[in-house]
Amino acid sequence: MLKKTISILIAIIMALSCISVTAFAEGAVDAKVKEYLVAPSQYTNNPYYGANIENTLSGEAYTASLGNFGGYVIYEFNKNIENSDKHRYGIDFMISGNAFNSAATTQEPGQVWVSQDGATWYALAGSEHYENETNWNYSVTYQKTETNTSTYVDSLGESGNACSRSSYPLKANYPTVDFDENSLTLSGILLRKNLTPSTKNGILTSFGYVDALSWKMSDLPVNPYVENPQQNAKDGQFDISWAVDSDGMPVHLDWVKYVKVQTATFIDGGAFGEKSTEINGVNLACDENFTSDKADVEITVNGQKVKFDSNSFAKLDNLGKGVAVKVNAKNSNIYINNERTDTKLFAEAPTKGLVRIIVQTGDGEAQIFMLDVSSALPESELKLSDSTLEIQKYESAQLKANLKDVTWTSSNEDVAYVDKDGKIITINEGTATITATSPKGQTAECVVTVLPKKDTETVSITFSVSDGTIIIAPETLEVEAGIAKAYGYQVASVDHNGNKVEGTTVMDAIVAAHKAYYGDDFTRGTAENYLVMNSSFIMKSFGRSTSVCGFLVNGTMPNDGIVNPSYGTPTGYACDTATIVDGDSISYYFYQDTRYYSDMYAEFNSDSYTVSAGSKLKVNIKGYSLMEHGLSDIDTIRANYMTNLKDVDIYLYEDGELKKLATTNKKGNAKIKFTEEGEYTLVAVRKSDSEESPTVVAYSKVTVTAKKDNFIVRMFKAVYKFFAKIIKKIFDGMC
């Protein structure tokens, strides 16, 4: 009875005020979910594990998953969350997860970000933020497969399957986020990556992450800095004073309005699935009426007392070999980077060049001190992960340097290109030297030999470009599958029907045509001076900044043959999903009519003609409206939509010059006479200055044979020969 009475009294006190006892607000949080996306995982598209993410704000336990690396939720609060030293331990809000113990095997840490405007974000630096293994600039591109699972390519140049059970997100399930149905790139902070299934993988954090430590839904705070942190139920408690910029430097924020939680590991747990951050609830801190003194802090490095500026920052130089940090602060919890200790020796400078010291005393907010030791130690010798590499054409490899902030160059970008992160993309067979240069001028090299690609599909096609005149006349083009990707263009892995794109594409042909046209001037590094493609959308080609262009394969736009009822024609393929085979002909064109796109396809009634010199050749030009009928199959077009085209000019094309020969009449006919035998090229086009719609340039070959005599001449010659023989016989007889 006494226990019950005491419990009731405590409950009444807690309900009346936040003073002394209550540290977190009770009940629902005044906020909404602004964005929510579950990255490819076993829980993606699961209607029961995150479909009602808003319930995490209800004040009651509710589990919502964020999926694999990069999956996230953004909360928008109706009132600002204050960064206040009146909050016990400096904890301003709590986001709890569902880790059922505090072992590394069950930790699924989520990185927390904060923002005042929803556009500029700052990371809350948890215990692992400054460790060498933590990647501040990691990204993953997930790609949808035919079975709606996911493969990945990451910023480290690695790729594969995105864990054993990894469904690709469907847009209908995540309406608050605009993302591509086939390819999704997510970026953030990576704590650990391990895609080898294991029940022993994971990372052991001390504080500053969601779903990392054993938890309980409670209105009472727990000090995140105490001894034996893994023994305390203190999951997901956050101090806005932990906010840092992209360089890891503290940023002072008096308040925030937006909070983002994002899965910070990329780990396959085997039978347990991926390590996916879960959220159970959100709580906000209340102001408490207490006084907490801050400890006097003295920090020495290599025995020398450090003098900090007004922002508790100090840059150290000329320390010699080793950095020994010592912190004196009575009755305080002390962290040096991720270790709870008052003394720490760095045999080598941390990769990020920063040492963070946290000193927390009593119930008060922690004091944070920053040391910049980036130049404190002699620079190590610059080394690369490989000194020689053999890579097949159109493949990639990742070079790594032991020093940070190196710049990368290639001696021959037409053979092997290297990006700012050391990823090598091979383009042509040959040899190139990749050089890394440190900020202090050190260099290291890797010799890359590019080998022929095994089983490369190469197709031979005819390619032409026109805009009312000839830019590139039809010429044979050898196109290798994968050349577009090798030159840095984003390509689709599946088409609009979800089928895998295999073989050589029109995009490959367009890139190959640019390479043939511009020669050595067209490299991986200079490609966008001539050709810009945003995924499959062409924005610049052959040096022209315009998207008013198109392509035809064998006289029509590639389509899937499946009629879309909304507009009565099949669905067309983009250049990165339309495939080509040997013998195909691609006509690439710029629209002449850039307002109504009324351009027509035109063709001669024959690809080739034979005529004798002096005789008249009759040709016919037919065509169809590209925008009206271009997506129909060519047989349907010829049967139903081809019409005779009048006022089409016919030219002789020779040595890059056009000489007008004739113009078609209202039946699309024209007559042409050649005086000399030989091989000729005819060109037909109706330009935009015509009263009729302009056309794409058409071509035909003409073989002119020797001149033939007419019938009367041949008869006269025959009669002459006959009588000449008779006269000769008579004359011979008289003699």
XYZ file of C-alpha atoms in Angstrom:
735
model
C 0.000 0.000 0.000
C 2.845 2.384 0.872
C 4.579 1.593 -2.428
C 1.375 2.301 -4.317
C 0.843 5.615 -2.527
C 4.396 6.769 -3.223
C 4.042 5.807 -6.881
C 0.845 7.851 -7.189
C 2.470 10.899 -5.593
C 5.454 10.685 -7.912
C 3.162 10.399 -10.913
C 1.212 13.521 -9.828
C 4.402 15.531 -9.366
C 5.704 14.474 -12.793
C 2.440 15.429 -14.477
C 2.373 18.902 -12.889
C 5.815 20.115 -13.889
C 9.154 19.410 -15.544
C 10.930 20.794 -12.512
C 13.657 18.627 -11.011
C 12.253 15.266 -12.130
C 10.976 15.429 -15.676
C 13.528 16.097 -18.405
C 11.532 15.132 -21.502
C 8.093 16.304 -22.532
C 5.262 13.820 -22.209
C 2.815 12.819 -24.936
C 2.791 13.566 -28.636
C 5.473 15.791 -30.144
C 4.302 18.867 -32.079
C 5.942 17.976 -35.373
C 5.351 16.264 -38.692
C 7.233 13.980 -41.035
C 8.522 16.081 -43.940
C 10.312 13.297 -45.834
C 10.639 9.555 -45.372
C 12.453 6.995 -47.521
C 13.472 3.452 -46.631
C 16.651 2.533 -48.495
C 16.775 -0.886 -50.234
C 16.411 -3.437 -47.455
C 14.267 -6.256 -46.125
C 11.835 -3.643 -44.767
C 11.535 -1.518 -47.899
C 7.921 -1.353 -49.140
C 6.835 -3.187 -45.968
C 3.381 -1.788 -45.090
C 3.718 -2.770 -41.419
C 7.190 -1.474 -40.599
C 7.172 2.222 -41.216
C 4.015 2.873 -43.200
C 2.817 5.126 -40.397
C 6.094 6.819 -39.569
C 4.149 9.705 -38.002
C 3.419 7.380 -35.075
C 7.012 7.859 -33.895
C 5.815 11.322 -32.806
C 2.800 10.018 -30.885
C 4.466 9.548 -27.497
C 3.984 5.788 -27.657
C 6.486 3.164 -28.785
C 6.252 2.537 -32.533
C 8.935 0.930 -34.669
C 9.799 2.385 -38.074
C 12.756 1.264 -40.155
C 15.064 3.422 -42.276
C 16.495 0.467 -44.194
C 20.055 0.199 -45.454
C 22.666 2.951 -45.676
C 21.231 6.360 -46.523
C 17.594 5.634 -45.660
C 16.222 8.591 -43.762
C 13.394 10.499 -42.151
C 13.145 14.277 -41.739
C 11.039 15.710 -38.915
C 9.805 19.295 -39.109
C 8.939 20.766 -35.700
C 6.273 23.438 -35.352
C 8.272 25.081 -32.571
C 12.021 25.476 -32.497
C 14.045 22.992 -30.466
C 16.160 25.142 -28.175
C 19.831 24.473 -27.539
C 19.793 25.237 -23.837
C 22.195 24.702 -20.941
C 19.067 24.377 -18.776
C 18.579 20.918 -20.247
C 20.062 18.225 -18.014
C 23.410 17.004 -19.419
C 22.822 19.426 -22.312
C 20.449 16.912 -23.940
C 17.931 18.817 -26.076
C 15.972 15.943 -27.608
C 15.839 12.165 -27.734
C 15.206 9.730 -30.604
C 15.095 6.156 -29.372
C 15.713 2.968 -31.357
C 15.140 -0.716 -30.656
C 18.594 -2.148 -29.920
C 17.870 -4.946 -27.443
C 21.349 -4.941 -25.896
C 24.474 -2.850 -26.097
C 26.685 -5.214 -28.059
C 28.200 -4.356 -31.438
C 26.196 -7.185 -33.009
C 22.899 -5.393 -32.341
C 23.932 -1.778 -32.833
C 22.392 -0.215 -35.937
C 23.514 3.387 -35.550
C 21.684 6.204 -37.261
C 23.398 9.535 -37.919
C 21.476 12.620 -36.805
C 21.513 15.927 -38.685
C 19.942 19.260 -37.704
C 18.915 22.324 -39.660
C 17.301 25.680 -39.120
C 15.885 26.069 -42.630
C 15.615 22.513 -43.980
C 18.282 23.259 -46.609
C 21.586 23.634 -44.755
C 22.323 20.629 -42.580
C 24.841 20.044 -39.799
C 25.867 16.657 -38.459
C 25.616 16.003 -34.739
C 29.070 14.574 -34.107
C 28.710 11.367 -32.129
C 31.522 9.441 -30.472
C 32.842 8.005 -33.771
C 32.767 11.190 -35.830
C 36.503 11.943 -35.713
C 37.776 8.386 -36.070
C 39.886 7.500 -39.092
C 37.396 4.872 -40.267
C 34.445 7.282 -40.374
C 33.723 8.492 -43.912
C 32.166 11.974 -43.991
C 31.504 11.936 -47.738
C 30.143 8.504 -48.580
C 27.487 7.856 -51.205
C 25.749 4.810 -52.657
C 23.807 4.462 -55.881
C 21.217 1.688 -55.658
C 19.991 0.226 -58.929
C 16.784 -1.708 -59.454
C 17.038 -5.245 -60.842
C 14.531 -7.254 -62.873
C 13.336 -8.935 -59.674
C 12.954 -5.582 -57.838
C 15.978 -6.260 -55.667
C 18.941 -3.870 -55.607
C 22.517 -3.762 -56.725
C 24.830 -0.914 -55.736
C 27.799 1.171 -56.811
C 29.431 3.353 -54.172
C 31.809 6.318 -53.990
C 34.697 3.970 -53.182
C 34.346 2.284 -56.560
C 32.875 -0.886 -55.100
C 29.742 -2.600 -56.368
C 27.615 -5.708 -55.930
C 24.355 -6.805 -54.375
C 22.975 -4.528 -51.681
C 22.735 -7.266 -49.026
C 20.815 -10.508 -49.241
C 17.274 -9.117 -48.928
C 17.156 -5.701 -50.520
C 13.930 -4.588 -52.204
C 14.063 -1.421 -54.301
C 11.681 1.297 -53.015
C 8.482 1.919 -54.982
C 7.594 5.579 -55.448
C 3.969 5.004 -54.470
C 5.090 3.927 -51.003
C 7.220 7.044 -50.357
C 5.280 9.984 -51.795
C 7.198 12.647 -49.824
C 10.446 11.990 -51.747
C 11.057 12.517 -55.462
C 13.421 9.805 -56.678
C 14.108 7.804 -59.834
C 12.253 4.532 -60.236
C 15.388 2.697 -61.339
C 18.383 4.429 -59.764
C 18.688 6.050 -56.347
C 21.736 7.846 -54.923
C 21.969 8.475 -51.174
C 24.808 10.321 -49.459
C 25.829 10.799 -45.858
C 28.239 9.728 -43.129
C 29.365 6.092 -43.095
C 30.525 4.552 -39.831
C 31.247 1.102 -41.128
C 30.822 -1.010 -44.222
C 30.807 -4.795 -44.339
C 28.820 -6.586 -47.017
C 30.124 -10.035 -46.081
C 27.236 -11.632 -44.178
C 28.137 -12.168 -40.552
C 26.387 -12.100 -37.210
C 29.519 -10.604 -35.624
C 29.811 -7.456 -37.677
C 28.841 -4.002 -36.461
C 30.300 -1.077 -34.618
C 30.349 -0.235 -30.924
C 29.524 3.416 -30.287
C 29.484 5.316 -27.018
C 27.041 8.153 -27.608
C 25.421 10.334 -30.253
C 23.522 7.866 -32.470
C 20.012 6.467 -32.838
C 19.402 2.735 -32.306
C 22.898 2.083 -31.034
C 22.479 1.310 -27.315
C 19.964 -0.529 -25.190
C 16.938 1.669 -24.671
C 13.729 2.305 -22.858
C 10.972 4.792 -23.555
C 11.390 7.127 -20.622
C 10.883 10.753 -19.742
C 14.049 10.678 -17.664
C 17.455 11.487 -19.129
C 20.559 9.386 -18.687
C 23.993 10.926 -18.800
C 25.533 9.943 -22.184
C 29.073 10.485 -20.879
C 29.092 8.210 -17.825
C 31.479 5.355 -17.152
C 30.616 1.945 -18.614
C 28.383 3.528 -21.255
C 27.282 0.181 -22.681
C 25.590 -0.659 -19.384
C 23.247 2.300 -19.438
C 19.903 2.683 -21.160
C 20.675 5.985 -22.884
C 19.957 5.401 -26.517
C 19.503 8.350 -28.805
C 20.053 11.442 -26.611
C 21.316 14.512 -28.445
C 22.901 17.860 -27.679
C 22.559 20.466 -30.441
C 25.979 21.732 -29.345
C 27.437 18.665 -31.078
C 26.606 20.277 -34.449
C 29.569 20.475 -36.838
C 30.102 21.588 -40.436
C 31.415 19.477 -43.311
C 34.999 20.056 -42.077
C 34.166 18.746 -38.605
C 34.314 22.167 -36.942
C 31.704 23.067 -34.297
C 28.827 25.322 -35.348
C 26.890 27.299 -32.751
C 23.126 26.920 -33.154
C 20.742 28.461 -30.637
C 17.874 26.423 -32.055
C 16.901 24.022 -34.825
C 13.608 23.346 -36.569
C 14.442 20.225 -38.606
C 15.964 16.911 -37.520
C 17.089 14.187 -39.899
C 17.917 10.590 -38.959
C 19.830 8.481 -41.491
C 21.202 4.939 -41.423
C 24.979 5.298 -41.039
C 26.199 1.749 -41.713
C 26.217 -0.471 -44.785
C 26.347 -3.914 -43.232
C 24.955 -7.299 -44.196
C 23.984 -9.251 -41.128
C 23.405 -12.507 -42.968
C 20.321 -14.310 -41.697
C 19.307 -11.193 -39.753
C 19.350 -9.007 -42.851
C 21.024 -5.640 -43.150
C 21.868 -3.314 -40.261
C 18.964 -0.895 -40.538
C 18.369 1.952 -38.126
C 14.976 1.749 -36.385
C 13.123 4.569 -34.659
C 10.744 3.969 -31.783
C 9.920 7.487 -30.656
C 10.860 11.143 -30.392
C 10.933 13.266 -27.223
C 11.867 16.877 -26.527
C 13.633 18.153 -23.419
C 12.054 20.427 -20.832
C 13.911 23.197 -19.021
C 14.943 22.195 -15.527
C 15.592 24.405 -12.534
C 19.062 23.385 -11.523
C 22.509 24.915 -11.329
C 25.503 23.098 -12.649
C 29.014 24.403 -12.349
C 31.499 23.788 -15.092
C 34.830 22.319 -14.121
C 38.082 24.183 -14.556
C 39.791 22.505 -17.468
C 43.498 22.369 -18.259
C 44.629 20.602 -21.417
C 48.241 19.862 -22.225
C 49.723 18.400 -25.415
C 53.199 16.902 -25.169
C 53.499 18.511 -21.751
C 52.714 22.038 -23.004
C 49.566 23.828 -21.858
C 47.214 24.617 -24.732
C 45.780 28.111 -25.100
C 42.331 28.107 -26.693
C 40.592 30.984 -28.462
C 37.118 32.232 -27.552
C 35.598 29.342 -29.503
C 37.575 26.752 -27.537
C 39.705 26.026 -30.612
C 43.485 25.711 -30.926
C 45.751 24.927 -33.874
C 49.002 23.220 -32.899
C 52.286 23.184 -34.798
C 55.791 21.782 -34.414
C 54.959 19.092 -31.919
C 57.436 16.569 -33.222
C 56.822 12.852 -33.226
C 53.644 11.830 -31.409
C 50.803 13.789 -29.832
C 50.089 13.115 -26.156
C 46.870 14.736 -24.911
C 46.275 15.151 -21.178
C 43.080 16.633 -19.668
C 42.784 17.826 -16.059
C 39.208 18.406 -14.869
C 38.053 17.327 -11.401
C 34.984 15.149 -10.972
C 34.202 15.176 -14.682
C 33.466 12.747 -17.486
C 36.115 13.176 -20.179
C 36.196 11.960 -23.775
C 39.115 12.338 -26.176
C 37.602 11.530 -29.568
C 35.755 8.220 -29.077
C 37.575 7.091 -25.931
C 36.474 7.828 -22.365
C 39.842 8.790 -20.901
C 41.779 11.802 -19.665
C 44.988 10.759 -21.458
C 45.517 9.632 -25.037
C 48.600 9.200 -27.203
C 48.313 9.575 -30.972
C 51.340 7.885 -32.532
C 50.278 9.451 -35.831
C 48.073 12.415 -36.485
C 44.407 11.445 -36.979
C 43.432 11.249 -40.638
C 40.948 14.085 -40.190
C 43.527 16.179 -38.348
C 41.178 16.947 -35.437
C 40.990 15.932 -31.813
C 37.780 16.671 -29.913
C 37.797 16.837 -26.145
C 34.538 16.663 -24.190
C 34.422 17.536 -20.495
C 31.085 17.045 -18.716
C 30.559 17.825 -15.007
C 27.644 17.011 -12.689
C 24.265 17.455 -14.385
C 25.456 20.177 -16.702
C 26.092 20.519 -20.397
C 29.474 19.372 -21.690
C 32.313 21.702 -22.566
C 33.759 20.994 -26.023
C 37.357 21.769 -27.031
C 38.858 21.291 -30.501
C 42.520 20.690 -31.400
C 43.748 20.984 -34.969
C 46.789 18.704 -35.226
C 46.776 18.355 -39.035
C 50.247 19.868 -39.258
C 51.503 18.735 -35.881
C 53.363 15.679 -37.118
C 55.806 15.242 -39.955
C 53.925 14.267 -43.052
C 54.064 10.571 -43.768
C 55.399 9.324 -47.082
C 52.657 9.368 -49.688
C 51.762 5.839 -50.693
C 49.113 4.344 -52.983
C 47.229 1.096 -52.623
C 48.687 -0.096 -55.979
C 51.753 0.831 -58.012
C 50.644 -1.075 -61.127
C 47.224 -2.141 -62.342
C 45.933 -4.124 -65.302
C 42.326 -3.293 -66.083
C 40.090 -4.317 -68.937
C 38.744 -1.627 -71.218
C 35.599 0.112 -69.877
C 36.178 -1.301 -66.395
C 37.036 0.677 -63.250
C 39.291 0.378 -60.227
C 39.756 2.305 -56.994
C 43.113 3.758 -55.988
C 43.559 4.790 -52.358
C 46.149 7.055 -50.780
C 47.383 6.936 -47.194
C 47.188 10.755 -46.944
C 44.104 12.921 -47.197
C 43.276 15.717 -49.610
C 45.416 14.380 -52.457
C 44.737 15.450 -56.034
C 44.621 12.922 -58.867
C 45.773 13.259 -62.477
C 46.181 10.967 -65.475
C 48.956 11.189 -68.037
C 46.560 10.063 -70.766
C 42.860 10.634 -70.127
C 41.977 9.014 -73.432
C 43.292 5.739 -72.012
C 42.414 5.997 -68.306
C 40.554 8.762 -66.505
C 40.763 9.330 -62.752
C 38.215 11.285 -60.739
C 38.752 13.454 -57.662
C 38.381 10.453 -55.353
C 40.942 8.245 -57.100
C 38.480 6.116 -59.064
C 39.972 4.998 -62.384
C 37.755 4.544 -65.435
C 39.395 2.969 -68.473
C 38.463 4.129 -71.961
C 40.928 2.828 -74.544
C 43.648 0.227 -74.692
C 47.104 1.486 -73.780
C 49.054 2.737 -70.792
C 48.525 5.717 -68.513
C 50.216 6.869 -65.336
C 47.956 7.940 -62.490
C 49.616 10.446 -60.170
C 48.521 11.419 -56.664
C 49.822 14.699 -55.220
C 49.608 15.642 -51.544
C 48.895 19.203 -50.341
C 52.624 19.495 -49.563
C 53.728 18.395 -53.024
C 54.540 14.741 -52.451
C 53.711 12.477 -55.382
C 53.075 8.787 -55.901
C 52.300 6.960 -59.140
C 50.403 3.962 -60.406
C 50.960 2.674 -63.947
C 47.690 1.479 -65.462
C 47.655 -0.888 -68.416
C 44.323 -1.107 -70.157
C 43.701 -4.499 -71.754
C 41.149 -5.448 -74.424
C 37.780 -6.141 -72.915
C 36.807 -9.776 -73.042
C 33.634 -10.611 -74.957
C 32.977 -6.967 -75.856
C 30.009 -6.520 -78.135
C 30.874 -4.347 -81.135
C 28.310 -3.445 -83.778
C 28.825 -1.857 -87.176
C 26.179 0.723 -88.039
C 25.576 3.711 -90.280
C 25.391 7.065 -88.505
C 24.391 10.487 -89.838
C 23.624 13.935 -88.387
C 21.566 16.689 -89.989
C 19.757 19.947 -89.255
C 18.379 20.894 -92.673
C 21.855 20.408 -94.032
C 24.541 17.784 -93.553
C 26.586 17.805 -90.360
C 27.803 14.224 -90.717
C 27.037 12.306 -93.894
C 26.162 8.618 -93.429
C 29.312 6.793 -92.478
C 30.144 3.420 -91.029
C 30.684 3.523 -87.279
C 32.068 0.768 -85.063
C 30.400 1.008 -81.664
C 31.456 -0.861 -78.520
C 28.994 -1.588 -75.763
C 29.815 0.435 -72.637
C 31.614 3.374 -74.241
C 29.003 5.863 -72.942
C 29.547 4.782 -69.334
C 33.319 4.846 -69.816
C 33.135 8.508 -70.834
C 31.258 9.375 -67.654
C 27.653 9.356 -68.809
C 24.967 7.908 -66.562
C 23.292 4.938 -68.213
C 20.156 3.031 -67.368
C 20.350 -0.525 -66.085
C 16.687 -1.286 -66.876
C 14.238 0.131 -69.398
C 10.815 1.685 -68.717
C 9.261 -1.795 -68.590
C 11.742 -2.959 -65.967
C 13.707 -5.132 -68.408
C 17.489 -5.257 -68.109
C 19.313 -3.199 -70.725
C 21.870 -5.415 -72.443
C 24.104 -4.884 -75.449
C 25.000 -1.748 -77.368
C 22.762 1.303 -77.049
C 22.031 4.385 -79.113
C 23.754 6.370 -76.361
C 26.893 4.302 -76.989
C 26.581 5.184 -80.690
C 26.154 8.902 -79.963
C 29.298 8.915 -77.805
C 31.225 6.908 -80.420
C 30.110 9.387 -83.106
C 31.391 12.303 -81.044
C 34.693 10.512 -80.538
C 34.992 9.884 -84.281
C 33.976 13.456 -85.126
C 36.215 15.307 -82.652
C 39.078 12.826 -82.426
C 41.648 13.419 -79.687
C 39.845 16.583 -78.554
C 37.043 14.397 -77.183
C 38.245 12.865 -73.918
C 36.698 11.859 -70.624
C 37.723 15.214 -69.200
C 36.521 17.317 -72.157
C 33.490 15.311 -73.254
C 30.935 17.723 -71.814
C 32.299 20.528 -73.985
C 30.646 18.698 -76.872
C 28.060 16.313 -75.427
C 25.960 16.765 -72.287
C 23.455 14.125 -71.255
C 21.513 14.237 -68.013
C 20.730 10.544 -67.727
C 18.977 9.868 -71.051
C 18.030 13.521 -71.678
C 20.326 15.128 -74.262
C 21.065 18.777 -73.512
C 24.049 19.382 -75.773
C 25.413 17.455 -78.744
C 27.935 18.084 -81.464
C 28.780 21.303 -79.659
C 25.204 22.662 -79.780
C 23.524 23.581 -76.498
C 19.989 22.437 -77.281
C 17.685 19.589 -76.339
C 15.645 20.014 -79.536
C 17.032 16.910 -81.181
C 16.098 13.315 -81.818
C 17.184 10.056 -83.387
C 15.744 7.408 -85.673
C 16.822 3.795 -85.953
C 16.110 2.351 -89.383
C 13.694 5.147 -90.173
C 11.587 5.172 -87.021
C 11.775 5.853 -83.313
C 12.501 2.718 -81.248
C 9.431 1.584 -79.345
C 8.257 -1.351 -77.277
C 5.189 -2.154 -79.403
C 2.876 -1.833 -76.399
C 0.192 0.748 -77.096
C -0.318 3.297 -74.351
C -4.076 4.053 -74.260
C -3.500 7.636 -73.074
C -1.985 8.654 -76.410
C -2.621 5.679 -78.662
C 0.954 4.785 -79.590
C 3.665 2.581 -78.114
C 6.102 3.834 -75.504
C 9.397 5.016 -76.941
C 12.858 4.105 -75.747
C 15.381 6.680 -74.589
C 18.879 6.692 -76.072
C 20.315 4.763 -73.108
C 17.681 2.011 -73.344
C 17.302 1.699 -77.143
C 19.610 -1.085 -78.332
C 21.165 -1.508 -81.781
C 22.592 -4.412 -83.797
C 24.863 -4.880 -86.794
C 23.594 -3.189 -89.929
C 21.323 -0.668 -88.216
C 21.158 2.897 -89.456
C 20.883 5.824 -87.020
C 19.727 9.191 -88.270
C 20.457 11.823 -85.626
C 18.830 15.174 -86.257
C 18.251 18.620 -84.856
C 14.706 19.858 -85.314
C 14.433 22.710 -87.784
C 11.029 23.651 -86.418
C 11.945 24.430 -82.803
C 8.467 25.715 -81.956
C 6.013 23.056 -83.103
C 8.432 20.183 -83.887
C 6.672 19.580 -87.189
C 9.722 18.000 -88.865
C 9.113 14.975 -91.046
C 11.089 11.907 -91.896
C 11.826 11.663 -95.627
C 13.157 8.855 -97.825
C 13.822 8.085 -101.472
C 11.768 5.330 -103.072
C 15.030 3.384 -103.353
C 18.290 3.270 -101.412
C 20.127 2.969 -104.737
C 19.519 3.594 -108.422
C 21.247 2.606 -111.667
C 20.934 4.800 -114.745
C 22.939 5.317 -117.934
C 24.640 8.606 -118.667
C 22.398 11.014 -120.546
C 19.220 9.264 -119.410
C 16.747 10.797 -116.963
C 16.355 9.242 -113.529
C 12.915 9.493 -111.920
C 12.894 9.560 -108.125
C 10.079 9.778 -105.610
C 10.221 11.216 -102.072
C 7.794 10.101 -99.386
C 7.684 10.842 -95.669
C 5.713 10.963 -92.443
C 5.269 13.308 -89.465
C 7.755 12.376 -86.734
C 5.763 13.715 -83.800
C 2.478 12.196 -84.992
C 3.567 8.765 -86.155
C 7.225 8.323 -85.212
C 6.570 5.706 -82.536
C 4.616 3.382 -84.834
C 6.467 0.411 -86.321
C 7.937 1.021 -89.754
C 5.558 -1.366 -91.547
C 2.531 0.439 -90.105
C 4.057 3.773 -91.066
C 4.675 2.694 -94.666
C 1.181 1.260 -94.983
C -0.753 4.132 -93.444
C 1.211 7.330 -92.915
C 3.718 7.709 -95.744
C 2.715 10.494 -98.142
C 4.300 12.030 -101.212
C 6.342 15.091 -100.267
C 6.341 18.097 -102.588
C 8.860 20.951 -102.638
C 11.674 18.720 -101.429
C 15.012 19.850 -102.830
C 17.302 17.183 -104.250
C 21.026 17.781 -104.224
C 24.175 16.158 -105.493
C 26.537 15.640 -102.540
C 30.189 15.556 -103.513
C 33.337 16.407 -101.560
C 31.288 17.966 -98.769
C 29.462 20.287 -101.179
C 25.762 20.348 -102.117
C 24.638 21.113 -105.664
C 20.918 21.483 -106.246
C 19.555 19.271 -109.032
C 15.756 19.320 -108.780
C 12.666 19.860 -106.610
C 9.843 17.363 -106.201
C 6.378 18.115 -107.625
C 3.101 17.670 -105.759
C 3.332 13.893 -106.317
C 6.775 13.825 -104.749
C 8.488 13.109 -108.081
C 11.545 14.648 -109.700
C 13.682 13.878 -112.756
C 17.463 14.068 -112.777
C 19.972 13.624 -115.604
C 23.615 12.588 -115.205
C 25.991 13.246 -118.102
C 28.942 11.197 -116.918
C 29.240 7.697 -115.589
C 30.296 7.176 -111.944
C 29.073 6.770 -108.353
C 27.010 9.609 -106.871
C 25.185 10.484 -103.632
C 21.762 12.126 -103.718
C 20.512 14.193 -100.798
C 16.884 15.200 -100.253
C 15.721 17.784 -97.727
C 12.975 20.323 -97.258
C 14.264 23.223 -95.219
C 12.444 25.361 -92.697
C 12.028 28.253 -95.131
C 9.594 26.124 -97.157
C 5.839 26.577 -96.771
C 5.712 22.873 -95.949
C 7.087 21.157 -92.858
C 10.868 20.646 -92.885
C 12.362 17.192 -93.244
C 15.261 15.183 -91.934
C 17.928 14.741 -94.605
C 17.496 11.611 -96.767
C 20.164 9.840 -98.834
C 20.396 7.517 -101.825
C 23.201 6.154 -104.025
C 23.223 6.411 -107.841
C 25.355 4.339 -110.188
C 25.660 5.949 -113.644
C 26.701 3.552 -116.420
C 28.030 4.286 -119.941
C 25.815 6.245 -122.282
C 23.418 4.123 -124.422
C 22.450 4.959 -128.029
C 18.777 5.433 -128.856
C 16.774 3.020 -131.040
C 16.911 5.053 -134.310
C 20.663 5.449 -134.094
C 21.107 1.745 -133.430
C 18.863 0.848 -136.448
C 20.753 3.240 -138.744
C 24.075 1.684 -137.679
C 22.761 -1.810 -138.301
C 21.388 -0.944 -141.792
C 24.622 0.806 -142.643
C 26.680 -2.228 -141.658
C 24.403 -4.530 -143.684
C 24.604 -2.562 -146.929
C 28.327 -1.952 -146.397
C 28.918 -5.720 -146.386
C 26.842 -6.215 -149.590
C 28.643 -3.435 -151.415
C 31.979 -4.862 -150.345
C 31.066 -8.307 -151.721
C 29.915 -6.830 -155.037
C 33.063 -4.814 -155.286
C 35.173 -7.837 -154.467
C 33.338 -9.880 -157.206
C 33.957 -7.274 -159.880
C 37.548 -7.349 -159.112
